[in-house]
Amino acid sequence: MDLRAELLKSIWYAFTALDVEKSGKVSKSQLKVLSHNLYTVLCIPHDPVALEEHFRDDDDGPVSSQGYMPYLNKYILDKVEEGAFVKENFDELCWTLTAKKNYKPDRNGNSVVSHQDAFKLWCLFNFLSEDKYPLVMVPDEVEYLLKKICTAMNVELNSCDLDDYLSQEPQGQGGLTVWQFLDMVNSGRLLRGIEQEAISMAVEEVYQEVIEDVLKQARSPRGYLWKKGQLRRNWSERWFMLKPSVLSYYMSEERKEKKGSITLDKHCCVEVLPDRDGKRCMFCVKTSSRTYEMSASDTRQRQEWTLAIQTAIRLQAEGKKSLHKDLKQKRREQREQREQRKAAKEEETQRLKQLQEEKERKLQELELLKEAQRQAEILLQEEEQRRRQQHEEMQRTLEIQLREAEQARASMQAEMVLKEAEAERQRKRIMELEEMQERLQEALQQEVKARHDEESVRYAQARLLAEEEEKLKQLMKLKEEQEEYIIKTQLEKQVLKQEMENKNKCLEEAQKQLEEVRVNRQRVDQDVMAAQRKLRQASTNVKHWNVQMNRLMHPIEPGDKRTNISGGGFAGYQPILCQRDSSLK
């Protein structure tokens, strides 16, 4: 179980405690305060902008756990660093929120555990509960935790009382919630006659072992170990506490003044030493840089410490940070295997039961078959008896029929002679009929041939009639087309006659217009002659200006000769006038 999963379990209790109406939603103002407190106890830098932005007042209303998870993951859990905060403070915050609403100790002060011990039991419950919500602890883990507490008090747990209590709970077989678990502990049914102080010490010891990963610590009053110094080489009495990665030692069991620590890794080892320097039950812890010598009060204590230190070194070699996390995982795997075996056993039992039922059914069917066989044998015997009687009766009947057949045979022979004579006559008659039939068949074939010839002639006649009819249709069509062409020709003749009359009229009008044009032409010729005279005169007058214009249009360059431009001017218009005159003619 990683750090995120541990934190989520405690936060889940805090969230559900704020859900007063049990609707699965919490107001944004409460979540804002919760998030601020989580920032503080987890030692995460506050992000007021994101906090105000995410939990601003709007019309969305309360937020569900699914709606709170994105903010919780992004701004809180993703920023948590293991070892950067005190987890006990974080758990106390969540416990304070949830205990006010859900934890209900005895009001008369008769509770078996104190409020602080209830908090530690709550932490132990979270650690051992299943990773499913709502959180519950299965009966095996409940028994494991209670046995740990009872072992710490040197008492034995009464498993029968625990089973009775779980059987009385409606959901006891599936697991207990933390509040049911605390009520069970406070009821005193499982811890009768034990003082509250002893229970508190046992809970503290189990809490340190499971939650704080304390693999081993000295127990008062004879729990101190003697340690040999490195420089002064003297022996000092110290209070030791072992965790998976470090062996720490203090001045006293209050652990206020820490004197030092031994860092453990996979290269360390622990060895038993012989007695010397007046010390007995000695052992040493060897690291890569130093050897630490220690002395226990007795052989049992030395064995416990050496085994515990070897366990810590083994965890380091396997890359595991917590013994009880590993043990919890193994117990869970064992439960799953046990459930699988149980399911397989139930399945096997069910299968055997089905096989037994199938066997019984087959035995019943076999008995029925035997009974049916006996009935069949009886029926077979009766049938055999009846068949034998029928056979005897049939034999007697056959004998009678045989005698009758002999008599009939004699009469039949007499009849056969008569029949043979009759058959001879019939054969002759048949031969005559066959000859007659052959003649009839020949006549029939001739008739059929005549009919075929007649059919061929009729078919040819019908084909000729069809061709004649087709030609008649074509002739009628040609006649109709000829008539239409004649009518069309007459109409075209009338149209052409009308057009000729119109053209004659147009010709007469054109002749009249031609006469008028000739008169006008003579008049225009006279005008043209006058215009030509005027143009020749104008050409002479503008000759000088034309020369000047040509000079301006073509600048004189060095070495160029002067061009004769006397032929220019308006003389170029004469060909145009001549063309116009010719067109009028």
Coordinates of C-alpha atoms in Angstrom, one line a residue:
M1 CA 0.0 0.0 0.0
D2 CA 1.7 3.2 -1.1
L3 CA 1.6 6.6 0.6
R4 CA -1.1 8.0 -1.7
A5 CA -3.5 5.1 -0.8
E6 CA -2.8 5.6 3.0
L7 CA -3.5 9.3 2.7
L8 CA -6.7 8.8 0.7
K9 CA -8.1 6.5 3.4
S10 CA -7.8 9.2 6.1
I11 CA -9.0 11.9 3.7
W12 CA -12.0 9.7 2.9
Y13 CA -13.1 9.8 6.6
A14 CA -12.6 13.5 6.7
F15 CA -14.7 14.0 3.6
T16 CA -17.6 11.7 4.8
A17 CA -17.5 13.5 8.2
L18 CA -18.2 16.8 6.4
D19 CA -21.1 15.2 4.5
V20 CA -23.7 16.0 7.2
E21 CA -26.7 15.2 5.0
K22 CA -25.1 11.9 3.8
S23 CA -25.8 12.9 0.2
G24 CA -22.3 12.2 -1.0
K25 CA -21.5 15.9 -1.4
V26 CA -19.8 18.6 0.7
S27 CA -20.1 22.3 0.4
K28 CA -17.2 24.2 -1.2
S29 CA -16.5 26.3 1.9
Q30 CA -15.9 23.2 4.0
L31 CA -13.7 21.7 1.3
K32 CA -11.8 24.9 1.1
V33 CA -11.0 24.8 4.8
L34 CA -10.2 21.1 4.6
S35 CA -7.8 21.7 1.7
H36 CA -6.1 24.5 3.6
N37 CA -5.5 22.3 6.6
L38 CA -4.2 19.5 4.4
Y39 CA -1.7 22.0 2.9
T40 CA -0.5 22.8 6.4
V41 CA -0.2 19.3 7.9
L42 CA 1.4 17.8 4.7
C43 CA 3.9 20.7 4.6
I44 CA 2.9 21.6 1.0
P45 CA 3.4 25.3 -0.2
H46 CA 0.0 26.9 -0.2
D47 CA -1.5 27.8 -3.5
P48 CA -4.2 30.4 -2.6
V49 CA -4.9 31.3 -6.3
A50 CA -5.8 27.7 -7.2
L51 CA -7.7 27.3 -4.0
E52 CA -9.9 30.3 -4.5
E53 CA -10.3 29.5 -8.2
H54 CA -11.4 26.0 -7.6
F55 CA -13.7 26.7 -4.7
R56 CA -15.2 30.0 -5.7
D57 CA -18.8 30.6 -5.0
D58 CA -21.1 29.8 -8.0
D59 CA -24.3 28.1 -8.8
D60 CA -22.7 24.6 -9.0
G61 CA -23.6 23.8 -5.3
P62 CA -21.8 21.1 -3.2
V63 CA -19.1 18.9 -4.6
S64 CA -19.0 15.1 -4.6
S65 CA -16.0 13.0 -3.8
Q66 CA -15.4 12.4 -7.5
G67 CA -15.6 16.1 -8.2
Y68 CA -13.0 16.8 -5.4
M69 CA -10.6 14.1 -6.5
P70 CA -9.0 16.0 -9.5
Y71 CA -8.1 19.0 -7.2
L72 CA -6.9 16.6 -4.5
N73 CA -4.7 14.7 -6.8
K74 CA -3.3 17.7 -8.8
Y75 CA -2.7 20.2 -6.0
I76 CA -2.1 18.1 -2.9
L77 CA -1.3 14.4 -3.4
D78 CA 1.0 14.9 -6.4
K79 CA 3.0 17.3 -4.3
V80 CA 3.4 15.2 -1.2
E81 CA 6.9 14.0 -0.4
E82 CA 7.4 11.0 1.9
G83 CA 9.3 12.0 5.0
A84 CA 8.7 15.7 4.5
F85 CA 5.8 15.7 7.0
V86 CA 4.7 14.0 10.2
K87 CA 2.0 11.5 9.3
E88 CA 0.7 11.3 12.8
N89 CA -0.3 15.0 12.6
F90 CA -2.1 14.3 9.3
D91 CA -3.9 11.4 10.8
E92 CA -4.9 13.4 13.9
L93 CA -6.4 16.1 11.7
C94 CA -8.6 13.6 9.8
W95 CA -9.4 11.7 13.1
T96 CA -10.5 14.9 14.7
L97 CA -13.0 15.7 11.9
T98 CA -14.4 12.2 11.7
A99 CA -14.5 11.4 15.5
K100 CA -16.7 14.3 16.3
K101 CA -19.4 12.9 14.1
N102 CA -19.0 9.1 14.3
Y103 CA -17.1 8.1 17.5
K104 CA -19.4 7.6 20.4
P105 CA -17.7 6.4 23.6
D106 CA -19.4 5.6 26.8
R107 CA -20.7 8.8 28.3
N108 CA -20.3 7.4 31.9
G109 CA -16.5 7.1 31.3
N110 CA -16.6 3.3 31.2
S111 CA -14.9 2.9 27.8
V112 CA -12.2 0.3 27.6
V113 CA -9.9 2.6 25.5
S114 CA -9.1 6.3 25.8
H115 CA -9.7 8.8 23.1
Q116 CA -6.0 8.7 22.2
D117 CA -6.0 4.9 22.1
A118 CA -9.1 5.1 19.9
F119 CA -7.1 7.3 17.5
K120 CA -4.3 4.7 17.3
L121 CA -6.8 1.9 16.8
W122 CA -8.3 4.0 14.0
C123 CA -4.9 4.3 12.4
L124 CA -4.3 0.6 12.7
F125 CA -7.7 -0.1 11.2
N126 CA -6.9 2.1 8.2
F127 CA -3.6 0.3 7.7
L128 CA -5.2 -3.2 7.8
S129 CA -8.5 -2.4 6.0
E130 CA -9.2 -3.4 2.5
D131 CA -8.5 -1.0 -0.4
K132 CA -12.2 -0.7 -1.2
Y133 CA -14.7 2.0 -0.2
P134 CA -16.5 2.1 2.2
L135 CA -13.5 0.9 4.2
V136 CA -14.0 -2.4 6.1
M137 CA -11.6 -4.8 7.9
V138 CA -12.2 -8.5 7.1
P139 CA -12.6 -10.8 10.1
D140 CA -9.2 -12.4 9.6
E141 CA -7.5 -8.9 10.0
V142 CA -9.7 -8.1 13.0
E143 CA -8.6 -11.3 14.7
Y144 CA -5.0 -10.6 13.7
L145 CA -5.1 -7.1 15.2
L146 CA -6.8 -8.3 18.5
K147 CA -4.2 -11.1 18.8
K148 CA -1.4 -8.6 18.4
I149 CA -2.9 -6.5 21.2
C150 CA -3.5 -9.5 23.4
T151 CA 0.0 -10.8 22.8
A152 CA 1.5 -7.4 23.8
M153 CA -0.5 -7.8 27.1
N154 CA 0.6 -11.5 27.5
V155 CA -3.0 -12.7 27.4
E156 CA -4.8 -15.0 25.0
L157 CA -7.7 -13.9 22.7
N158 CA -10.9 -15.8 23.1
S159 CA -11.7 -16.6 19.5
C160 CA -15.1 -18.0 20.4
D161 CA -16.3 -14.6 21.7
L162 CA -15.0 -12.9 18.6
D163 CA -16.9 -15.4 16.4
D164 CA -20.1 -14.9 18.4
Y165 CA -19.8 -11.1 18.1
L166 CA -19.2 -11.2 14.4
S167 CA -22.1 -13.6 13.9
Q168 CA -24.4 -11.2 15.7
E169 CA -23.4 -8.3 13.5
P170 CA -25.5 -8.0 10.3
Q171 CA -22.4 -7.5 8.1
G172 CA -19.9 -9.1 10.4
Q173 CA -19.0 -11.9 8.1
G174 CA -18.1 -9.5 5.3
G175 CA -16.1 -7.2 7.6
L176 CA -16.4 -4.5 10.2
T177 CA -16.3 -0.7 9.9
V178 CA -14.0 1.2 12.1
W179 CA -16.8 2.4 14.3
Q180 CA -18.1 -1.2 14.7
F181 CA -14.6 -2.2 15.6
L182 CA -14.2 0.5 18.2
D183 CA -17.7 -0.3 19.7
M184 CA -16.6 -4.0 19.9
V185 CA -13.4 -3.0 21.8
N186 CA -15.2 -0.6 24.1
S187 CA -17.9 -3.2 24.9
G188 CA -15.3 -5.1 26.9
R189 CA -16.6 -8.5 25.7
L190 CA -13.1 -9.4 24.3
L191 CA -10.9 -7.7 26.9
R192 CA -12.6 -8.5 30.2
G193 CA -10.7 -7.9 33.5
I194 CA -7.8 -6.0 31.8
E195 CA -6.9 -2.5 33.1
Q196 CA -7.1 0.4 30.8
E197 CA -3.5 1.3 31.3
A198 CA -2.4 -2.2 30.1
I199 CA -4.6 -1.9 27.1
S200 CA -3.2 1.6 26.4
M201 CA 0.4 0.3 26.6
A202 CA -0.4 -2.7 24.3
V203 CA -2.1 -0.4 21.8
E204 CA 0.9 1.9 21.9
E205 CA 3.2 -1.0 21.3
V206 CA 1.2 -2.4 18.4
Y207 CA 0.8 1.1 16.9
Q208 CA 4.6 1.6 17.0
E209 CA 5.2 -1.8 15.5
V210 CA 2.7 -1.6 12.7
I211 CA 2.3 2.1 11.9
E212 CA 5.7 3.5 12.9
D213 CA 7.5 0.3 11.6
V214 CA 9.3 -0.3 14.9
L215 CA 10.5 -3.9 14.4
K216 CA 11.9 -4.1 18.0
Q217 CA 12.3 -1.9 21.0
A218 CA 13.5 -2.6 24.5
R219 CA 10.8 -3.3 27.1
S220 CA 10.8 -1.9 30.6
P221 CA 12.1 -2.6 33.2
R222 CA 14.8 -4.9 31.9
G223 CA 14.8 -3.7 28.3
Y224 CA 17.9 -1.6 28.2
L225 CA 21.0 -2.9 26.2
W226 CA 24.6 -2.1 26.9
K227 CA 26.5 -0.5 24.1
K228 CA 30.3 -0.2 23.8
G229 CA 31.6 3.2 22.8
Q230 CA 33.9 3.8 19.8
L231 CA 36.3 6.3 21.3
R232 CA 36.3 5.8 25.0
R233 CA 35.6 2.1 24.7
N234 CA 33.4 2.1 27.8
W235 CA 30.0 0.5 28.1
S236 CA 26.8 2.6 28.4
E237 CA 23.2 1.6 29.0
R238 CA 20.9 2.7 26.1
W239 CA 17.3 2.4 25.1
F240 CA 17.2 0.9 21.6
M241 CA 14.5 1.1 19.0
L242 CA 14.8 -0.8 15.6
K243 CA 13.1 0.2 12.3
P244 CA 13.6 -1.4 8.9
S245 CA 16.3 1.1 7.9
V246 CA 17.8 2.3 11.2
L247 CA 18.7 1.1 14.7
S248 CA 18.4 4.1 17.0
Y249 CA 19.4 4.4 20.7
Y250 CA 18.4 6.9 23.4
M251 CA 19.3 7.8 26.9
S252 CA 15.9 6.5 28.3
E253 CA 12.7 5.0 27.2
E254 CA 11.1 8.5 26.9
R255 CA 13.2 8.9 23.7
K256 CA 13.8 12.6 24.5
E257 CA 17.5 12.5 24.0
K258 CA 18.7 10.6 21.0
K259 CA 22.4 9.5 21.4
G260 CA 22.9 8.0 17.9
S261 CA 21.7 5.6 15.2
I262 CA 23.0 2.8 13.1
T263 CA 22.0 2.9 9.4
L264 CA 21.2 -0.6 8.1
D265 CA 21.5 -1.8 4.5
K266 CA 21.8 -5.1 2.7
H267 CA 25.6 -5.2 3.3
C268 CA 25.2 -5.2 7.1
C269 CA 25.2 -8.3 9.2
V270 CA 24.7 -9.3 12.9
E271 CA 26.9 -11.8 14.8
V272 CA 26.8 -13.4 18.2
L273 CA 30.0 -12.7 20.3
P274 CA 31.5 -14.7 23.1
D275 CA 31.3 -13.2 26.7
R276 CA 34.2 -10.9 27.6
D277 CA 35.0 -7.7 29.5
G278 CA 32.6 -8.8 32.2
K279 CA 29.7 -8.7 29.7
R280 CA 27.5 -11.6 28.7
C281 CA 25.0 -12.3 25.9
M282 CA 27.0 -10.1 23.5
F283 CA 26.4 -9.5 19.8
C284 CA 27.5 -7.0 17.2
V285 CA 26.2 -5.2 14.2
K286 CA 28.6 -4.8 11.4
T287 CA 28.2 -2.1 8.8
S288 CA 30.5 -1.1 5.9
S289 CA 32.2 1.6 8.1
R290 CA 32.0 0.3 11.7
T291 CA 31.2 -2.6 14.1
Y292 CA 28.8 -1.9 17.0
E293 CA 29.1 -4.2 20.0
M294 CA 26.1 -4.7 22.4
S295 CA 25.2 -6.8 25.4
A296 CA 21.7 -8.0 26.3
S297 CA 20.4 -8.9 29.8
D298 CA 19.8 -12.6 28.9
T299 CA 20.1 -15.1 26.0
R300 CA 16.4 -14.8 25.0
Q301 CA 16.7 -11.0 24.7
R302 CA 19.9 -11.3 22.6
Q303 CA 18.2 -13.9 20.3
E304 CA 15.2 -11.6 19.9
W305 CA 17.4 -8.6 19.0
T306 CA 19.6 -10.5 16.6
L307 CA 16.5 -12.0 14.8
A308 CA 14.9 -8.6 14.6
I309 CA 18.0 -7.0 13.1
Q310 CA 18.4 -9.8 10.6
T311 CA 14.8 -9.2 9.6
A312 CA 15.5 -5.5 9.0
I313 CA 18.6 -6.4 6.9
R314 CA 16.6 -8.9 4.9
L315 CA 13.9 -6.2 4.2
Q316 CA 16.7 -3.8 3.0
A317 CA 18.1 -6.5 0.8
E318 CA 14.7 -7.2 -0.7
G319 CA 14.0 -3.5 -1.2
K320 CA 11.0 -3.4 1.2
K321 CA 10.3 -0.5 3.5
S322 CA 7.9 -2.0 5.9
L323 CA 7.6 -5.5 7.4
H324 CA 3.9 -5.3 8.2
K325 CA 3.0 -4.0 4.7
D326 CA 4.8 -7.1 3.4
L327 CA 3.0 -9.3 6.0
K328 CA -0.3 -7.7 5.2
Q329 CA 0.1 -8.4 1.5
K330 CA 1.1 -12.0 2.2
R331 CA -2.0 -12.5 4.4
R332 CA -4.1 -11.0 1.7
E333 CA -2.7 -13.4 -0.8
Q334 CA -3.2 -16.3 1.6
R335 CA -6.9 -15.2 2.0
E336 CA -7.3 -15.0 -1.7
Q337 CA -5.7 -18.4 -2.1
R338 CA -7.9 -19.7 0.7
E339 CA -11.0 -18.3 -0.9
Q340 CA -9.9 -19.7 -4.2
R341 CA -9.4 -23.1 -2.6
K342 CA -12.7 -22.8 -0.8
A343 CA -14.5 -21.8 -4.1
A344 CA -12.7 -24.7 -5.8
K345 CA -13.7 -27.1 -3.0
E346 CA -17.3 -25.8 -3.1
E347 CA -17.2 -26.3 -6.9
E348 CA -15.8 -29.8 -6.5
T349 CA -18.5 -30.5 -3.8
Q350 CA -21.1 -29.3 -6.1
R351 CA -19.7 -31.3 -9.0
L352 CA -19.6 -34.4 -6.7
K353 CA -23.1 -33.7 -5.6
Q354 CA -24.2 -33.5 -9.3
L355 CA -22.3 -36.7 -10.0
Q356 CA -24.0 -38.4 -7.1
E357 CA -27.4 -37.2 -8.3
E358 CA -26.5 -38.3 -11.8
K359 CA -25.4 -41.7 -10.4
E360 CA -28.7 -42.0 -8.4
R361 CA -30.7 -41.0 -11.4
K362 CA -28.8 -43.6 -13.5
L363 CA -29.4 -46.3 -10.9
Q364 CA -33.1 -45.4 -10.9
E365 CA -33.0 -45.6 -14.7
L366 CA -31.2 -49.0 -14.4
E367 CA -33.8 -50.3 -12.0
L368 CA -36.5 -49.1 -14.4
L369 CA -34.7 -50.8 -17.3
K370 CA -34.4 -54.0 -15.3
E371 CA -38.1 -53.9 -14.5
A372 CA -38.8 -53.2 -18.1
Q373 CA -36.6 -56.1 -19.1
R374 CA -38.5 -58.4 -16.7
Q375 CA -41.8 -57.2 -18.1
A376 CA -40.4 -57.7 -21.6
E377 CA -39.3 -61.3 -20.8
I378 CA -42.8 -62.0 -19.5
L379 CA -44.3 -60.5 -22.6
L380 CA -41.8 -62.4 -24.7
Q381 CA -42.8 -65.7 -23.1
E382 CA -46.5 -65.0 -23.6
E383 CA -45.7 -64.0 -27.2
E384 CA -43.8 -67.2 -27.7
Q385 CA -46.6 -69.2 -26.2
R386 CA -49.1 -67.5 -28.4
R387 CA -46.9 -67.9 -31.5
R388 CA -46.5 -71.6 -30.8
Q389 CA -50.3 -72.0 -30.6
Q390 CA -50.7 -70.0 -33.7
H391 CA -48.1 -72.2 -35.4
E392 CA -49.9 -75.4 -34.4
E393 CA -53.2 -74.0 -35.6
M394 CA -51.5 -72.8 -38.8
Q395 CA -50.0 -76.3 -39.4
R396 CA -53.4 -77.9 -39.0
T397 CA -54.9 -75.4 -41.4
L398 CA -52.1 -76.0 -43.9
E399 CA -52.7 -79.7 -43.8
I400 CA -56.4 -79.1 -44.6
Q401 CA -55.5 -76.7 -47.3
L402 CA -52.9 -79.2 -48.7
R403 CA -55.6 -81.8 -49.1
E404 CA -57.9 -79.3 -50.7
A405 CA -55.0 -78.3 -53.0
E406 CA -54.5 -81.9 -54.1
Q407 CA -58.1 -82.1 -55.0
A408 CA -58.0 -78.7 -56.7
R409 CA -54.9 -79.9 -58.6
A410 CA -56.7 -82.8 -60.2
S411 CA -59.5 -80.6 -61.3
M412 CA -57.0 -78.0 -62.5
Q413 CA -55.3 -80.6 -64.7
A414 CA -58.6 -81.3 -66.4
E415 CA -59.2 -77.6 -66.8
M416 CA -55.7 -77.2 -68.2
V417 CA -56.4 -79.5 -71.2
L418 CA -59.5 -77.5 -72.0
K419 CA -57.5 -74.3 -71.6
E420 CA -54.7 -75.4 -73.9
A421 CA -57.3 -76.1 -76.7
E422 CA -58.8 -72.7 -76.0
A423 CA -55.3 -71.1 -76.0
E424 CA -54.5 -72.6 -79.4
R425 CA -57.7 -71.0 -80.8
Q426 CA -56.7 -67.7 -79.2
R427 CA -53.2 -67.8 -80.7
K428 CA -54.6 -68.2 -84.2
R429 CA -57.0 -65.3 -83.5
I430 CA -54.1 -63.2 -82.2
M431 CA -52.1 -63.9 -85.3
E432 CA -55.0 -62.7 -87.5
L433 CA -55.4 -59.6 -85.4
E434 CA -51.7 -58.9 -85.6
E435 CA -51.8 -59.1 -89.5
M436 CA -54.8 -56.8 -89.4
Q437 CA -52.9 -54.4 -87.1
E438 CA -49.9 -54.2 -89.4
R439 CA -52.2 -53.3 -92.4
L440 CA -53.9 -50.7 -90.2
Q441 CA -50.5 -49.2 -89.2
E442 CA -49.5 -49.0 -92.9
A443 CA -52.7 -47.2 -93.7
L444 CA -52.2 -44.9 -90.7
Q445 CA -48.7 -44.0 -91.8
Q446 CA -49.9 -43.1 -95.2
E447 CA -52.6 -41.0 -93.8
V448 CA -50.1 -39.3 -91.5
K449 CA -47.7 -38.6 -94.4
A450 CA -50.7 -37.1 -96.4
R451 CA -51.5 -34.9 -93.5
H452 CA -47.9 -33.8 -93.2
D453 CA -47.9 -32.9 -96.9
E454 CA -51.1 -31.0 -96.5
E455 CA -49.6 -29.1 -93.6
S456 CA -46.6 -28.1 -95.6
V457 CA -48.7 -26.9 -98.5
R458 CA -50.9 -24.9 -96.1
Y459 CA -47.8 -23.4 -94.4
A460 CA -46.4 -22.4 -97.8
Q461 CA -49.7 -20.9 -98.8
A462 CA -50.0 -19.0 -95.6
R463 CA -46.4 -17.7 -96.0
L464 CA -47.2 -16.5 -99.6
L465 CA -50.4 -14.8 -98.3
A466 CA -48.4 -13.0 -95.6
E467 CA -45.8 -11.9 -98.2
E468 CA -48.5 -10.7 -100.5
E469 CA -50.2 -8.8 -97.6
E470 CA -46.9 -7.2 -96.7
K471 CA -46.3 -6.1 -100.3
L472 CA -49.8 -4.7 -100.5
K473 CA -49.1 -2.7 -97.3
Q474 CA -45.9 -1.4 -98.8
L475 CA -47.8 -0.5 -102.1
M476 CA -50.4 1.4 -100.1
K477 CA -47.7 3.2 -98.2
L478 CA -46.0 4.2 -101.4
K479 CA -49.3 5.4 -102.8
E480 CA -49.9 7.5 -99.7
E481 CA -46.4 9.0 -99.9
Q482 CA -46.9 9.7 -103.6
E483 CA -50.2 11.5 -102.9
E484 CA -48.6 13.5 -100.1
Y485 CA -45.7 14.4 -102.4
I486 CA -48.1 15.5 -105.1
I487 CA -50.0 17.7 -102.7
K488 CA -46.7 19.1 -101.3
T489 CA -45.4 19.7 -104.9
Q490 CA -48.6 21.6 -105.7
L491 CA -48.2 23.7 -102.6
E492 CA -44.6 24.5 -103.4
K493 CA -45.6 25.4 -107.0
Q494 CA -48.1 27.9 -105.7
V495 CA -45.5 29.3 -103.2
L496 CA -42.9 29.6 -106.0
K497 CA -45.5 31.4 -108.3
Q498 CA -46.2 33.8 -105.5
E499 CA -42.5 34.4 -104.9
M500 CA -41.9 35.0 -108.7
E501 CA -44.6 37.6 -108.7
N502 CA -43.1 39.3 -105.7
K503 CA -39.6 39.2 -107.3
N504 CA -40.9 40.8 -110.5
K505 CA -42.4 43.6 -108.4
C506 CA -39.1 44.0 -106.6
L507 CA -37.2 44.0 -109.9
E508 CA -39.3 46.8 -111.3
E509 CA -38.7 48.8 -108.1
A510 CA -35.0 48.1 -108.3
Q511 CA -34.9 49.3 -112.0
K512 CA -36.5 52.5 -110.9
Q513 CA -34.0 52.9 -108.1
L514 CA -31.2 52.2 -110.5
E515 CA -32.3 55.0 -112.8
E516 CA -32.3 57.3 -109.8
V517 CA -28.9 56.1 -108.7
R518 CA -27.5 56.8 -112.2
V519 CA -28.8 60.4 -112.1
N520 CA -27.3 60.8 -108.6
R521 CA -24.0 59.4 -109.9
Q522 CA -23.6 61.9 -112.6
R523 CA -24.3 64.7 -110.0
V524 CA -21.8 63.1 -107.6
D525 CA -19.1 62.9 -110.4
Q526 CA -19.4 66.5 -110.9
D527 CA -19.0 67.1 -107.2
V528 CA -16.0 64.8 -107.1
M529 CA -14.3 66.7 -109.9
A530 CA -14.7 70.0 -108.1
A531 CA -13.4 68.4 -104.9
Q532 CA -10.3 67.1 -106.7
R533 CA -9.5 70.5 -108.0
K534 CA -9.9 71.9 -104.4
L535 CA -7.7 69.1 -103.1
R536 CA -4.9 69.8 -105.6
Q537 CA -5.0 73.4 -104.6
A538 CA -5.0 72.5 -100.9
S539 CA -2.1 70.2 -101.4
T540 CA 0.0 73.0 -102.8
N541 CA -0.9 75.3 -99.9
V542 CA 0.0 72.8 -97.1
K543 CA 3.1 71.4 -98.6
H544 CA 5.2 73.7 -96.5
W545 CA 3.5 72.7 -93.3
N546 CA 3.9 69.0 -94.1
V547 CA 7.7 69.4 -94.5
Q548 CA 7.9 71.1 -91.1
M549 CA 5.9 68.4 -89.4
N550 CA 8.2 65.7 -90.9
R551 CA 11.2 67.5 -89.5
L552 CA 9.6 67.5 -86.1
M553 CA 8.7 63.8 -86.3
H554 CA 12.2 62.7 -87.4
P555 CA 15.0 64.6 -85.6
I556 CA 18.2 65.0 -87.7
E557 CA 21.1 62.9 -86.4
P558 CA 24.8 63.5 -87.2
G559 CA 25.7 62.2 -90.6
D560 CA 22.1 61.9 -91.9
K561 CA 21.1 63.4 -95.2
R562 CA 18.1 65.6 -95.8
T563 CA 15.1 63.7 -97.1
N564 CA 13.1 65.1 -100.0
I565 CA 9.6 65.5 -98.7
S566 CA 8.2 67.5 -101.6
G567 CA 6.1 64.5 -102.6
G568 CA 4.3 64.3 -99.2
G569 CA 1.4 66.2 -97.8
F570 CA -2.1 65.8 -99.1
A571 CA -1.0 64.1 -102.2
G572 CA -1.6 60.8 -100.5
Y573 CA -5.3 61.3 -100.4
Q574 CA -5.6 61.2 -104.1
P575 CA -5.6 57.3 -104.4
I576 CA -8.4 57.2 -101.8
L577 CA -10.6 59.6 -103.8
C578 CA -10.0 57.6 -106.9
Q579 CA -11.1 54.4 -105.1
R580 CA -14.2 56.2 -103.9
D581 CA -15.0 57.4 -107.5
S582 CA -14.5 53.9 -108.9
S583 CA -16.9 52.4 -106.3
L584 CA -19.6 54.9 -107.2
K585 CA -19.2 54.0 -110.8

